[in-house]
Structures are given as structure tokens and as C-alpha cells.
Amino acid sequence: MIRINDIIDKITEYNPDADIDLIDRAYIYSARVHDGQVRLSGEPYLSHPLEVANILAENMKLDVVSIAAGLLHDVIEDTHSTPEEVKEIFGPEVLHIVSGVTKLSSLTFNSSQARQAESIRRMFLAMADDIRVVLIKLTDRLHNMRTLQFHKTEQRKKEISQETLDIYAPIAARLGIYWIKKELEDTAFMYLYPEEHSNIKDLVSGDKEKREEYVELVKKQIKKTMGENNLKCEVLGRYKSFYSIYKKMTTQNLEFKDVYDIIAFRIILDTVPQCYEALGIIHSLWKPIDKKFKDYIGFPKPNMYQALHTSVIGPSGERIELQIRTREMDKVAKAGIAAHWSYKEGKSIDENISKTFAWIQNVVENQENFMNPDEFLENVRIDLFPDEVYVFTPRGEIKNLPKGATPVDFAYLIHTEVGNQCSGAKVNERIVPLNYELKTGDRLKILTTKNHHPSKDWLNFVKTVKARSRIRQWIKTQETERSITLGREMCEKTFRKNDLNFNAIIKSETMAKVVEHFGFKSIDDLIANVGYGKITPLQVVRKFISKPDSIDKQKSLINKIVGRVRKKKPKTGVIVKGVDDILIKFGKCCQPVPGDPITGYITQGYGVTVHRTSCVNALKMNPERQIDVEWNKEVFSETYPVKICITSYDRVGLLADIASNISKNRANILSVSSKIQANSLVNCLLTISVTDTKHLKKVLSDIKKVKRIFEAKRLKD
Ligand code: MN
């Protein structure tokens, strides 16, 4: 088992001022809480966090907070340790990272989700709000893959390997940490396709001697030519990973001998101009292969990778792949994004982070310079942490929604009917309000109820276009249905007045002609338009009453003349949407007054009854019969009855004072009753008439000023 002192030595090598005390304390704490736990390998559990911390220090040269978090990465999940304790001992930053790693560990994926791999990777990155969380999680997986042989079943080894291949290796690549990507892929490949793995291994090592000779030859030739041009350089030759050879053979259907770039060469120089110079030299030495050149120095990859890539026909006619880059670029290529988070002398971590983001910003602004826009967008979006949330369905599928999306958006994403019947939602087994803001990682279940309907209020919080348009569509259909109900009521009434039975006439041929005459598609269409107020029921009924033409014409002439006068006839104080020829009644239960929020209900044979929106009776009515109404702002003259209650101490002349106060405010008293209570208080119940809520408010506040009165309020307010 690696010792903590070895790790500390490595840290102090690249960060002499490191807070070793933090590392020490994290180690002691981790050792204490993991005490007695054993890994599948039989080693003490502590060996795992130690190995993880060692990789973070040795290979990634990360800051002490990351390494302490590495030592502690499993304590919350696997021991009795609590987040509060970790925070108290190690501070909020360490806790934040440890919690982040723990949260990612709780995401488990089964193989049926392989097709969603991209969603999972995005979810993974979206959940880790600190890139160091991802670095630790990758390192954790790396060590688990290194010790995978201790798992008992082949099945489990294959599952873990598949997950590594689908999720972790691509994330490592995306962050530019190619050495982790390569190791994860090769190890997973070995467990998933043992035969293919050993075949390629044999083939690579089969002609190893011959190949090594060849590598030396090419290296020597490059060095010699560079030397002749006064370029000092380092040349490396490396074998491609087994998995990348396998992938090339299968995806391009090639034989092993045809996978030309099994050996790739890397030339490392001091400066950028030297890189371009070296490229020119290589191209004049060996014939470059058309279209195989890529300038990632001028146009870095979104993960900050920089190098010149080219392929040439080598000395013995074989193709060679070459990467040319500076020492600094080489460091970034090896550590990827981690290089920007690692300790650098004299620079704080924050400075590095802001530099990184400035860099990404720069890339965003220069988007058009990118050769592969898809690759660019995909990468940058994740680096900037997307405006998206990723949530699970009850069956474990991942759904992707815009940030701020709610359970209603999710419901409509699943199915329009699920959205329309959505009556509640559970997030991670707990009931949440429908306007709950979804978070990445939430496991969501939509509760539906038959005959439950979308609400207009949903439009105030839904984020997706789909939900919005579906809700609107439902409301529109609903309004059409209401208009039909209302239109039918109006027609029935008008026909009845003219001694005609509307429902009997509906099926007649004359009616079909009338429908055609008005230019409607169907009788329902006509009825709905009566409901909308586009035509009046009188216009319809006239088609069924035989009157001499001349009288009709005369009448319409008179109508025209008196029309203006008629319009001045006092109207009701309430407008039913799009209809003005309808009987309005006010609910006695709640007595609406202009200014109150109101709603209407169609009453069989009686037109529309108006209630206050808050009225208990109204809430009990059939929502199918509900109709939008509003106060007519052009009507001032009407007054409305309203019940008020006044509480006071009994005294002589009390009622007279109240009465004069009310009449002073030009309100009428319609009825009075009073009752003396046991505690010598008097309750006066009055019905007064007011013009609107403002008026009522004024009356009430004036009454309160009367001596010995301490309460005056509207009943059921
Ligand atoms: Mn672990």
C-alpha cells in the first residue's frame, strides 16, 4: 500500500508551499472512518483513497483541496461520516467537492441505457459544478478499473467495463486527459472483448523487434534532419492503444497490417514558430498525405489541446502519423483541462480558472474559425455548463429539459395526455408543487388523474415550447366547447321565445341551408359562433320566421336609425366574452362588486350567473360551464348590494351614527340587523349598495373611524 508520505513528497515537489496539514488531517480522518473496511482485493479499504490521491498528485499535480477531497471521496457514501462533520473539519470547499463526487456515485446506469450515453455524459458534467469533482471521479474509476480483476463475476466486470467505455473514457477525452482515456479504454476493452484484445496484443508484440528497429530508424532520421536545420527537438515514437487499433479495424473494416498509424511519432520543440518550421521540414523530407494535415495550434481544440497533426509516406513507403507541439502544449495534452487546475507557482487556482473561462469565451467568439463546428459546439457547451437539466423518468431514462423547466414541462415531454392529465408530481419520492424547478439528477414521477385538466396558470411557469403550445391548444378547444354550450343555450332561449323548438329544428333541411347561408361548416360551427358572439341568435331565428320582406326591411331601417340611441340603453355591468345579448345574474352567495375578480357560469335557461372567483359555491360548479366574464368599465351608474359586518361596543346612538356615516358616503342601506353578544359587543349586519370595491373600501374605512367601533368588514372577504 502506498504511504501518505510518498504522496506528500510528490506534492511538495511541485508545490513547496502546500498546506500539508490539510492533507495530513484528511489522511488521518479517512483512515479512521474507513478502519476495518476491506476491498475485494483483501487490502484495507484505505488503499483505494490513497491510490486516488496519489494519481491526483503524481499525474495531475492538483491543488491540496483536490487531493484532500480525493482522500475523503468515499467517506460520506461508505462510512458513518456526515457532510456536517466533513465541513466542520475540512471547510466548505472540500465538502463541496466530496459531496459532488458522492452525488455522481449515486448515478447508476444500466446497460439498456447505452444508447443514451451522450445524455448520461452531459448529465454527469452538468451535475459536477466544479471540474475537480470530475477529475476525482475519473481517477476513482481509473483505480477501480486497475483493480477490476477482484470482482467475482464476469457479468459484473463486463458491466463496469461497458460503463467505463460509454461514459468515463469519452469524458476523459472531452476534458483532454488522453492518458486516462487510453488506459480506461484499453482496460475495458480487455474485459469486454478478451479474445480480440489478446489477438491485437499478440500482433503488436509479434513483430515487435522489427517494429522497434523501424521506430528507431524514423526517429534518427527526424532528429538528423532537424539538426541540419538547427532545430533542437525531442522525438517520441508510441504505439497506438490496443482499443484504438481495434476500433479502426472494425469501423473501417481493415486488416491489422492496414492500420497504418499503429506507430505515431511526436516531435516536441521549444517555440511555436519552430513547430511550423519543423512541419515544413517533415513535409519536404516525406511526402505528406493530402487532407491529413490539421493545425490545432492556430485553431486549438475546445479542450485546449494544441498541436500540428500530419500524416506522411515514410521511408519504407509506410504511412506515418506525426504530432508536432511545444513542451507547454505537450503538458496540456497530457493533463488536459487538469493542467489548468493544477498548482502553478505564484498563481492561485482562481486565476487559472478565470483564464480558462476567458479562453473558452474567446473560442465562443471565434466560432466561425472552427473547422468542425459540431465538435466545437458540443465541447464548449459542456465546458461552460449548459443551460440544461437532465432528469430521470421512473424507468431510469434520461430526459433533457431547459434550465428552469418544471414537472409540467416534463409531463408534456413524455406525452400530451400525461401533460393534460397531470395533477401532481413526485421528485425523488417526494411530492413537489407543479412549478418546482427541476434539478439535474432528479428522479421524476408524474401523477395523473382522469378528467384532470390543464390550468391557465401553468402558462406562467412552463419553459418548453411544447408544453406551452399544448396548454394553449387545450384551452382553445375548451373555449370552443364552452361557446357551443353557451351558443346552444342562447339559441334555445331565443327560439323558445318565438315558439320554436331549436333542438327539433336542428336536424331540418332548412337548418342545413341556414348554416350554409352564414358560411359555416356545420351546425356546431354555427352554434359556436353564436356563443362567440359573432352572430346573434336573433339572426338565426329570423330565418325560420316568415315575415313579409318589406316589414323586415322596414324594421332593419328603423334599427339603423334607432341603433345609436339603443346603444345608449344602460347595459349590464358585466361583459360576457364576445356576447352582449345575454341575461346576467349575480350570485347571491358572494355578491360581486366591480373590482372583484369574477367568473361566470352558464345556467340552464338563465344565461350567465356571475360569482366572485373566490366563491365557494362557484368552485363547486361544473368547470365545463365556466365562462370568462369581466366588468364593463363603461358602466358607472349601477350599484351593487354587498353584506358588511360591523363590530362595536354597545352605546346609545350607535346605529344612527353608522347610518349617517354610510349615507355621507352616498351609499344606500338596504337592510340592517343587529345582535348583542354575551360579551356586550354588538354585531351589526348590513346590506348596503356600492358602485365598486373602491367605494366599499372607503365606506368601511370611514365606519371604522366612528367612536367605539373596532371592526368593519365585508362578509366572506
Ligand atoms: Mn472510490
XYZ file of C-alpha atoms and ligand atoms in Angstrom:
718
model
C 0.000 0.000 0.000
C 1.297 3.412 -0.913
C 2.265 5.609 2.036
C 0.902 9.083 2.669
C 4.455 10.418 2.986
C 5.214 9.397 -0.581
C 2.208 11.382 -1.717
C 3.202 14.394 0.371
C 6.696 14.255 -1.118
C 5.210 14.418 -4.585
C 3.035 17.388 -3.667
C 5.847 19.400 -2.104
C 7.924 18.780 -5.213
C 5.572 20.803 -7.421
C 4.036 22.943 -4.683
C 6.606 23.714 -1.952
C 4.165 25.912 -0.007
C 1.368 23.336 0.004
C -0.830 23.126 3.097
C 0.435 19.688 4.106
C -1.509 19.883 7.340
C -4.779 19.631 5.390
C -3.521 16.504 3.596
C -2.376 15.003 6.894
C -5.696 15.608 8.587
C -7.649 14.237 5.611
C -5.481 11.119 5.687
C -5.918 10.534 9.421
C -9.667 11.104 9.214
C -10.077 8.831 6.186
C -8.008 6.099 7.875
C -10.147 6.345 10.992
C -13.581 6.175 9.330
C -12.601 3.504 6.789
C -10.959 1.445 9.526
C -11.976 -2.208 9.348
C -13.315 -1.952 5.794
C -11.710 -4.243 3.253
C -11.646 -4.069 -0.549
C -12.454 -7.056 -2.774
C -8.712 -7.482 -3.221
C -8.358 -8.135 0.504
C -6.440 -4.915 1.021
C -7.583 -2.398 3.625
C -10.123 -0.022 2.090
C -7.841 2.935 2.761
C -5.565 1.782 -0.075
C -8.187 2.995 -2.556
C -8.459 6.665 -1.500
C -4.675 6.692 -1.115
C -4.180 5.469 -4.684
C -6.678 8.037 -5.935
C -4.878 10.834 -4.054
C -1.582 9.579 -5.440
C -2.792 9.800 -9.047
C -4.183 13.284 -8.406
C -0.789 14.378 -7.068
C 1.595 12.486 -9.320
C -0.183 12.587 -12.674
C -2.356 15.678 -12.387
C -0.411 17.829 -9.929
C -3.644 19.178 -8.473
C -4.094 21.630 -5.611
C -4.251 20.402 -1.994
C -8.032 20.808 -1.757
C -8.486 18.322 -4.600
C -6.061 15.861 -3.056
C -7.673 16.123 0.380
C -11.054 15.582 -1.321
C -9.522 12.587 -3.102
C -8.549 11.067 0.244
C -12.071 11.713 1.516
C -14.025 10.922 -1.645
C -15.758 7.801 -0.291
C -16.281 8.774 3.361
C -19.805 10.183 3.034
C -21.027 7.344 0.872
C -19.348 4.415 2.589
C -18.824 5.339 6.249
C -20.702 6.859 9.161
C -19.138 10.227 8.392
C -21.585 13.078 7.717
C -21.415 16.144 5.452
C -21.632 18.379 8.538
C -18.593 16.726 10.064
C -16.545 16.991 6.850
C -17.488 20.650 6.558
C -16.555 21.357 10.154
C -13.165 19.697 9.944
C -12.117 20.478 6.373
C -14.151 23.506 5.347
C -16.868 24.128 2.769
C -14.669 23.795 -0.321
C -13.543 20.257 0.493
C -17.111 19.310 1.419
C -18.410 20.755 -1.839
C -16.098 18.552 -3.867
C -16.626 15.417 -1.759
C -20.414 15.875 -1.973
C -20.114 16.356 -5.718
C -18.262 13.050 -6.067
C -20.801 11.322 -3.805
C -23.664 12.707 -5.874
C -22.098 11.366 -9.074
C -21.643 7.959 -7.445
C -25.365 7.798 -6.817
C -25.959 7.889 -10.554
C -26.013 4.314 -11.702
C -26.615 3.319 -15.263
C -27.715 0.016 -16.640
C -26.659 -1.381 -19.975
C -30.021 -0.657 -21.605
C -29.088 2.978 -21.319
C -26.071 2.621 -23.577
C -27.909 4.384 -26.380
C -28.321 7.351 -24.077
C -24.613 7.507 -23.356
C -24.328 11.067 -24.601
C -27.155 12.214 -22.327
C -25.532 10.489 -19.398
C -22.184 12.114 -20.100
C -23.835 15.516 -20.286
C -25.801 14.859 -17.135
C -22.597 13.846 -15.442
C -20.845 17.044 -16.418
C -23.852 19.213 -15.678
C -24.075 17.769 -12.194
C -20.457 18.394 -11.359
C -20.406 22.129 -10.902
C -16.706 22.028 -10.087
C -14.432 20.462 -12.659
C -12.309 18.975 -9.857
C -15.260 16.726 -8.996
C -14.992 15.188 -12.457
C -11.226 14.821 -12.185
C -11.568 12.906 -8.894
C -14.389 10.771 -10.263
C -12.302 9.857 -13.304
C -9.352 8.981 -11.089
C -11.640 6.916 -8.855
C -12.837 4.965 -11.888
C -9.282 4.571 -13.141
C -8.214 2.892 -9.916
C -11.351 0.764 -9.844
C -10.560 -0.431 -13.376
C -6.994 -1.208 -12.335
C -8.365 -3.490 -9.620
C -11.322 -4.859 -11.577
C -9.934 -8.405 -11.575
C -11.054 -8.823 -7.967
C -14.728 -8.617 -8.864
C -16.256 -12.058 -8.560
C -18.487 -12.365 -11.607
C -17.607 -11.916 -15.264
C -21.002 -10.280 -15.713
C -20.166 -7.510 -13.240
C -16.722 -6.947 -14.769
C -18.332 -6.573 -18.195
C -20.989 -4.165 -16.902
C -18.448 -1.913 -15.239
C -16.222 -2.051 -18.321
C -19.086 -1.133 -20.646
C -19.973 1.826 -18.450
C -16.324 2.883 -18.453
C -16.215 2.706 -22.223
C -19.533 4.514 -22.721
C -19.286 7.209 -20.101
C -15.926 7.705 -18.444
C -13.458 7.349 -21.336
C -15.327 9.867 -23.540
C -15.466 12.330 -20.640
C -11.713 11.991 -20.143
C -11.227 12.625 -23.868
C -13.532 15.612 -23.782
C -11.512 17.135 -20.976
C -8.354 16.377 -22.908
C -6.913 13.894 -20.413
C -5.855 11.409 -23.058
C -3.738 9.171 -20.864
C -6.745 8.385 -18.683
C -8.928 7.882 -21.736
C -6.387 5.474 -23.206
C -5.953 3.453 -20.046
C -9.694 3.258 -19.358
C -10.385 2.151 -22.920
C -7.668 -0.459 -23.052
C -8.631 -1.978 -19.699
C -12.346 -2.007 -20.532
C -11.555 -3.472 -23.948
C -9.626 -6.295 -22.299
C -12.625 -7.310 -20.149
C -15.274 -6.817 -22.817
C -13.519 -8.432 -25.771
C -10.802 -10.634 -24.257
C -10.180 -12.548 -27.496
C -9.825 -9.519 -29.724
C -7.668 -7.884 -27.083
C -5.202 -10.745 -26.899
C -5.150 -11.053 -30.711
C -4.110 -7.449 -31.133
C -1.696 -7.721 -28.261
C -0.055 -10.719 -29.942
C 0.052 -8.985 -33.305
C 1.613 -5.859 -31.861
C 4.226 -7.750 -29.900
C 4.661 -10.360 -32.667
C 6.814 -8.211 -34.887
C 7.920 -6.052 -32.028
C 11.630 -6.304 -32.785
C 11.200 -5.381 -36.401
C 8.941 -2.515 -35.435
C 11.256 -1.188 -32.799
C 14.038 -1.128 -35.337
C 11.754 0.822 -37.633
C 10.808 3.267 -34.869
C 14.486 3.907 -34.165
C 15.190 4.442 -37.848
C 12.437 7.032 -38.231
C 13.386 8.798 -35.001
C 17.037 9.005 -36.046
C 16.134 10.393 -39.448
C 13.855 13.066 -37.966
C 16.484 14.133 -35.429
C 19.206 14.272 -38.050
C 17.153 16.420 -40.418
C 16.072 18.739 -37.617
C 19.689 19.043 -36.506
C 20.738 20.032 -40.026
C 18.205 22.849 -39.739
C 19.403 23.901 -36.290
C 16.251 22.737 -34.525
C 16.657 21.155 -31.152
C 13.908 18.651 -30.565
C 12.756 15.584 -28.741
C 11.255 12.743 -30.765
C 8.990 10.095 -29.313
C 7.525 7.063 -31.013
C 4.494 5.443 -29.463
C 2.207 2.551 -30.187
C -1.425 3.336 -30.670
C -3.600 1.904 -27.957
C -4.982 -1.579 -28.484
C -8.501 -0.274 -28.360
C -7.924 2.397 -30.984
C -6.383 -0.220 -33.280
C -9.386 -2.444 -32.685
C -11.775 0.407 -33.358
C -10.046 1.326 -36.576
C -10.054 -2.298 -37.735
C -13.757 -2.739 -37.035
C -15.166 0.626 -38.059
C -13.088 0.888 -41.239
C -13.092 -2.834 -41.846
C -9.312 -3.014 -42.106
C -6.821 -5.799 -41.615
C -4.324 -5.357 -38.829
C -1.476 -4.725 -41.289
C -3.519 -1.955 -42.898
C -3.956 0.049 -39.734
C -1.147 2.281 -40.835
C -0.646 4.509 -37.887
C -0.013 1.866 -35.303
C 3.051 3.849 -34.519
C 2.725 7.558 -34.146
C 5.588 9.967 -33.702
C 5.694 13.075 -31.659
C 8.150 15.924 -32.124
C 8.492 18.299 -29.190
C 10.124 21.686 -29.617
C 10.556 24.925 -27.677
C 8.548 27.535 -29.563
C 5.531 27.820 -31.837
C 7.497 29.117 -34.896
C 9.787 26.104 -34.508
C 6.732 23.836 -34.746
C 5.724 25.284 -38.114
C 9.325 25.155 -39.296
C 9.552 21.505 -38.269
C 6.346 20.786 -40.157
C 7.832 22.276 -43.320
C 10.947 20.183 -42.888
C 8.928 16.967 -42.423
C 6.833 17.728 -45.484
C 9.913 18.211 -47.611
C 11.501 15.073 -46.204
C 8.485 12.782 -46.772
C 5.511 13.219 -48.999
C 2.512 14.465 -46.974
C -0.806 12.717 -47.404
C -3.390 15.046 -48.832
C -6.012 16.370 -46.371
C -4.404 14.741 -43.394
C -2.941 17.966 -42.046
C -4.571 19.708 -39.101
C -3.462 22.929 -37.418
C -4.597 22.727 -33.816
C -2.075 25.384 -32.856
C -3.815 28.093 -34.861
C -7.192 26.578 -34.009
C -6.966 24.824 -30.652
C -9.493 22.151 -29.761
C -12.132 23.322 -27.285
C -10.476 21.283 -24.562
C -7.356 23.406 -25.119
C -5.437 20.758 -26.991
C -2.841 22.261 -29.316
C -0.555 20.566 -31.857
C 0.114 20.218 -35.585
C -1.060 16.875 -36.958
C 0.112 15.422 -40.231
C 0.466 12.078 -41.981
C 3.250 11.333 -44.451
C 4.573 8.445 -46.544
C 7.532 7.251 -44.517
C 10.978 5.933 -45.504
C 9.793 2.418 -46.418
C 6.552 3.535 -48.083
C 4.537 3.105 -44.900
C 2.301 5.825 -43.641
C 3.384 7.669 -40.503
C 1.311 9.855 -38.211
C 3.076 12.839 -36.656
C 2.208 15.318 -33.926
C 4.330 18.439 -33.579
C 3.996 20.642 -30.500
C 5.791 22.684 -27.855
C 6.713 21.429 -24.417
C 3.931 23.520 -22.850
C 1.373 22.139 -25.299
C 2.613 18.654 -24.511
C 1.898 19.212 -20.846
C -1.651 20.381 -21.570
C -2.165 17.474 -23.963
C -1.200 15.041 -21.245
C -3.147 16.553 -18.386
C -5.893 18.175 -20.436
C -8.102 20.546 -18.529
C -6.429 19.350 -15.343
C -3.308 21.255 -16.374
C -5.259 24.423 -15.861
C -6.408 23.404 -12.433
C -3.099 22.137 -11.238
C -0.907 24.049 -8.883
C 1.233 26.647 -10.586
C 3.736 28.624 -8.651
C 2.649 32.149 -7.831
C -0.768 31.720 -9.337
C -3.896 30.993 -7.432
C -6.344 28.397 -8.638
C -8.965 31.061 -9.221
C -6.741 32.871 -11.645
C -6.287 29.690 -13.596
C -9.987 29.098 -13.711
C -10.809 32.565 -14.916
C -8.084 32.255 -17.530
C -9.599 29.021 -18.710
C -13.016 30.527 -18.977
C -11.627 33.562 -20.757
C -10.079 31.154 -23.193
C -13.360 29.375 -23.759
C -15.049 32.754 -24.161
C -12.540 33.565 -26.835
C -13.306 30.328 -28.624
C -17.021 31.099 -28.473
C -16.450 34.462 -30.100
C -14.307 32.992 -32.819
C -16.637 30.171 -33.546
C -16.597 30.625 -37.319
C -12.904 29.833 -37.376
C -13.634 26.322 -36.292
C -13.155 23.553 -38.763
C -15.612 21.199 -37.189
C -18.471 23.246 -35.761
C -20.301 20.243 -34.346
C -17.371 19.103 -32.318
C -16.768 22.639 -31.166
C -20.309 23.299 -30.026
C -20.605 20.014 -28.250
C -17.431 20.567 -26.303
C -17.819 24.184 -25.389
C -21.385 23.782 -24.286
C -20.283 21.339 -21.697
C -17.287 23.321 -20.632
C -19.491 26.297 -19.960
C -22.019 24.144 -18.147
C -25.120 24.116 -20.249
C -28.445 25.786 -19.718
C -29.963 22.379 -19.436
C -31.107 19.958 -16.794
C -31.086 16.196 -17.035
C -33.692 14.218 -15.136
C -34.712 10.582 -14.882
C -38.056 9.037 -15.752
C -39.319 6.408 -13.255
C -37.885 3.771 -15.610
C -34.454 5.384 -15.478
C -34.496 7.021 -18.880
C -32.813 10.409 -19.053
C -34.748 13.384 -20.337
C -33.188 16.673 -21.220
C -35.003 19.939 -20.470
C -34.105 23.630 -20.451
C -32.984 25.097 -17.154
C -35.962 26.285 -15.095
C -38.237 23.610 -16.551
C -40.976 22.231 -14.294
C -42.757 18.888 -13.825
C -45.433 20.147 -16.245
C -42.803 20.566 -18.988
C -41.581 17.063 -18.223
C -45.143 15.687 -18.357
C -45.726 17.165 -21.819
C -42.345 15.894 -22.954
C -43.470 12.360 -22.058
C -46.857 12.623 -23.745
C -49.520 15.244 -24.408
C -52.091 13.206 -22.467
C -49.738 12.898 -19.489
C -49.401 16.664 -19.583
C -53.125 17.294 -19.913
C -53.971 14.968 -17.035
C -51.052 15.964 -14.836
C -52.358 16.561 -11.334
C -49.170 16.376 -9.286
C -45.513 15.354 -9.293
C -43.044 13.479 -7.151
C -39.348 14.271 -7.215
C -37.174 11.641 -5.580
C -40.311 10.174 -3.979
C -41.462 13.477 -2.503
C -44.458 15.491 -3.639
C -43.459 18.837 -5.151
C -45.541 21.742 -6.479
C -46.110 21.736 -10.227
C -43.975 24.854 -10.626
C -40.991 23.154 -8.906
C -37.737 23.934 -10.719
C -36.164 20.667 -11.852
C -32.561 19.898 -10.979
C -30.149 17.643 -12.793
C -30.323 14.151 -11.328
C -33.912 14.438 -10.128
C -35.950 11.273 -10.469
C -39.380 12.392 -11.538
C -42.790 10.752 -11.431
C -45.873 12.493 -12.815
C -49.178 11.808 -11.105
C -52.147 11.851 -13.452
C -55.855 11.885 -12.748
C -58.528 11.016 -15.274
C -60.583 14.084 -16.243
C -57.949 16.377 -14.779
C -57.333 19.397 -16.947
C -54.507 21.814 -17.688
C -54.726 25.138 -15.955
C -54.175 28.560 -17.482
C -51.801 29.274 -14.592
C -49.388 26.709 -15.983
C -48.620 29.159 -18.772
C -46.983 31.358 -16.142
C -44.228 28.878 -15.359
C -43.744 26.342 -18.151
C -40.472 26.688 -20.064
C -40.803 24.446 -23.088
C -42.489 25.385 -26.329
C -44.202 22.020 -26.393
C -45.901 22.437 -23.017
C -46.917 25.993 -23.813
C -48.481 25.172 -27.159
C -50.248 22.069 -25.829
C -51.777 24.002 -22.921
C -52.908 26.779 -25.259
C -54.351 24.228 -27.647
C -56.317 22.614 -24.834
C -57.663 25.951 -23.648
C -58.739 26.816 -27.177
C -60.572 23.515 -27.641
C -62.159 24.070 -24.293
C -63.314 27.542 -25.264
C -64.871 26.188 -28.422
C -66.757 23.618 -26.355
C -67.934 26.320 -23.991
C -69.008 28.511 -26.854
C -71.088 25.625 -28.186
C -72.740 25.162 -24.790
C -73.387 28.870 -24.459
C -74.492 29.248 -28.082
C -76.905 26.373 -27.676
C -78.410 27.971 -24.540
C -78.847 31.260 -26.350
C -80.399 29.691 -29.430
C -82.749 27.526 -27.377
C -83.936 30.547 -25.443
C -84.470 32.768 -28.462
C -86.226 30.021 -30.398
C -88.451 29.270 -27.422
C -89.471 32.936 -27.255
C -90.588 32.596 -30.837
C -92.481 29.371 -30.071
C -89.972 27.254 -31.902
C -88.107 24.186 -30.710
C -84.463 24.681 -31.548
C -83.480 21.066 -30.906
C -86.175 19.809 -33.261
C -85.220 22.267 -35.980
C -81.522 21.480 -35.749
C -81.796 18.422 -37.981
C -84.046 20.039 -40.589
C -83.029 20.747 -44.147
C -83.795 24.410 -43.643
C -81.194 24.499 -40.892
C -78.600 22.980 -43.222
C -79.356 25.800 -45.653
C -79.135 28.405 -42.905
C -75.743 27.037 -41.884
C -74.633 27.321 -45.478
C -76.132 30.794 -45.757
C -73.985 32.071 -42.873
C -70.952 30.355 -44.384
C -70.332 27.874 -41.561
C -69.083 24.341 -41.954
C -71.503 22.644 -39.598
C -74.335 23.275 -37.194
C -71.836 23.062 -34.304
C -69.768 25.690 -36.035
C -72.821 27.946 -36.260
C -73.749 27.364 -32.612
C -70.177 28.062 -31.504
C -70.218 31.343 -33.412
C -73.402 32.311 -31.639
C -71.529 31.523 -28.423
C -68.559 33.615 -29.550
C -70.982 36.453 -30.273
C -70.095 36.610 -33.957
C -73.736 36.248 -34.912
C -76.799 36.682 -32.722
C -79.427 34.002 -32.136
C -81.958 36.510 -33.449
C -80.256 36.457 -36.846
C -80.663 32.693 -36.862
C -84.228 32.619 -35.647
C -85.307 35.148 -38.285
C -84.508 32.597 -40.947
C -87.281 30.445 -39.500
C -89.984 33.092 -39.027
C -91.918 34.010 -42.115
C -92.453 37.762 -42.249
C -93.141 39.865 -45.261
C -89.934 41.055 -46.731
C -90.989 44.654 -46.700
C -91.634 44.683 -42.969
C -88.314 43.068 -42.373
C -86.593 45.702 -44.431
C -88.528 48.441 -42.739
C -87.563 47.060 -39.403
C -83.915 46.952 -40.280
C -84.143 50.540 -41.435
C -85.663 51.559 -38.124
C -82.995 49.534 -36.408
C -80.368 51.535 -38.217
C -81.931 54.818 -37.232
C -82.509 53.978 -33.613
C -79.381 51.867 -33.395
C -77.358 54.663 -31.949
C -79.976 55.534 -29.414
C -80.363 51.906 -28.455
C -76.712 51.510 -27.748
C -77.021 54.112 -25.058
C -79.568 51.994 -23.276
C -77.981 51.051 -19.928
C -76.081 47.860 -20.306
C -75.305 45.356 -17.627
C -72.123 45.991 -15.745
C -70.623 42.695 -16.853
C -69.354 41.649 -20.252
C -69.555 38.011 -21.265
C -66.695 37.450 -23.626
C -67.835 38.336 -27.123
C -71.579 38.316 -26.323
C -73.744 41.220 -25.311
C -77.231 39.843 -25.636
C -77.323 37.581 -22.661
C -79.019 37.579 -19.314
C -76.676 38.279 -16.425
C -77.394 37.398 -12.811
C -75.204 37.884 -9.771
C -74.599 35.124 -7.267
C -76.462 35.906 -4.044
C -73.906 33.871 -2.164
C -70.941 36.128 -2.814
C -72.399 39.378 -4.147
C -69.704 40.510 -6.561
C -68.924 44.198 -6.768
C -66.960 45.869 -9.609
C -63.294 45.436 -8.789
C -63.751 41.887 -7.512
C -62.187 39.138 -9.621
C -65.201 37.379 -11.153
C -66.095 34.337 -13.199
C -69.284 33.302 -14.977
C -71.239 30.067 -15.112
C -73.778 29.190 -17.750
C -77.064 28.279 -16.097
C -79.587 26.165 -17.948
C -82.165 28.572 -19.315
C -80.990 31.551 -17.267
C -77.994 32.898 -19.087
C -74.882 33.530 -17.064
C -74.531 33.792 -13.296
C -71.588 35.844 -12.095
C -69.701 34.828 -8.946
C -66.591 36.075 -7.257
C -63.652 33.901 -8.264
C -63.135 33.030 -4.607
C -66.765 31.996 -4.038
C -67.073 28.523 -2.530
C -70.261 27.834 -4.472
C -68.605 28.790 -7.734
C -65.738 26.432 -7.033
C -68.231 23.597 -6.750
C -69.741 24.260 -10.193
C -69.025 22.186 -13.254
C -65.934 23.723 -14.850
C -67.359 22.795 -18.267
C -69.921 25.537 -17.776
C -67.408 28.150 -16.714
C -67.051 31.159 -18.978
C -64.823 34.217 -18.907
C -66.548 37.428 -17.860
C -65.289 40.854 -16.950
C -66.606 44.084 -15.503
C -67.820 46.555 -18.080
C -65.701 49.625 -17.488
C -68.162 51.783 -19.432
C -70.979 51.261 -16.961
C -70.789 53.507 -13.882
C -74.369 54.039 -12.868
C -75.095 50.623 -11.422
C -74.885 49.905 -7.722
C -74.409 46.511 -6.198
C -75.567 45.030 -2.898
C -72.917 43.865 -0.500
C -73.126 42.488 3.041
C -70.935 44.055 5.697
C -70.416 43.293 9.344
C -69.637 45.913 11.995
C -68.458 45.009 15.459
C -68.575 47.562 18.237
C -69.260 48.192 21.920
C -72.916 48.918 22.512
C -73.779 52.541 23.048
C -76.610 54.976 22.535
C -76.960 56.296 19.002
C -74.633 53.722 17.508
C -76.897 52.737 14.592
C -77.728 56.356 13.812
C -74.017 57.197 13.606
C -73.361 54.250 11.327
C -76.338 55.150 9.092
C -75.323 58.778 8.710
C -71.749 57.752 8.006
C -72.891 55.443 5.222
C -75.205 57.961 3.635
C -72.482 60.612 3.855
C -70.559 58.325 1.527
C -73.529 58.187 -0.836
C -74.183 54.512 -0.257
C -77.644 53.092 0.443
C -78.566 50.837 3.294
C -80.756 48.027 2.015
C -81.189 46.091 5.244
C -79.960 46.073 8.827
C -79.965 43.578 11.636
C -78.023 43.688 14.858
C -77.309 41.293 17.655
C -75.901 41.923 21.110
C -73.423 39.320 22.159
C -72.745 37.993 25.646
C -69.558 39.992 25.994
C -71.577 43.229 25.482
C -70.316 43.517 21.917
C -72.749 44.300 19.116
C -72.593 42.723 15.679
C -74.400 44.735 13.021
C -75.092 43.046 9.701
C -75.911 45.484 6.944
C -76.570 45.153 3.266
C -75.520 48.315 1.537
C -75.255 49.195 -2.132
C -71.978 50.426 -3.544
C -70.620 51.164 -7.012
C -67.383 49.216 -6.728
C -64.739 47.822 -4.388
C -63.056 51.205 -4.084
C -66.307 52.713 -2.904
C -66.824 49.853 -0.455
C -63.346 50.288 0.940
C -63.936 53.962 1.545
C -67.251 53.238 3.330
C -65.627 50.603 5.545
C -62.644 52.732 6.496
C -64.937 55.652 7.352
C -67.140 53.446 9.528
C -64.071 52.307 11.435
C -63.467 55.911 12.446
C -66.817 56.027 14.295
C -66.426 56.036 18.073
C -66.218 52.620 19.803
C -66.317 50.670 16.555
C -63.310 48.476 16.129
C -64.160 46.316 13.151
C -65.984 46.899 9.870
C -65.546 44.357 7.138
C -67.128 42.777 4.142
C -68.638 39.380 4.876
C -66.727 36.424 3.395
C -63.901 38.684 2.374
Mn -13.918 5.425 -4.721
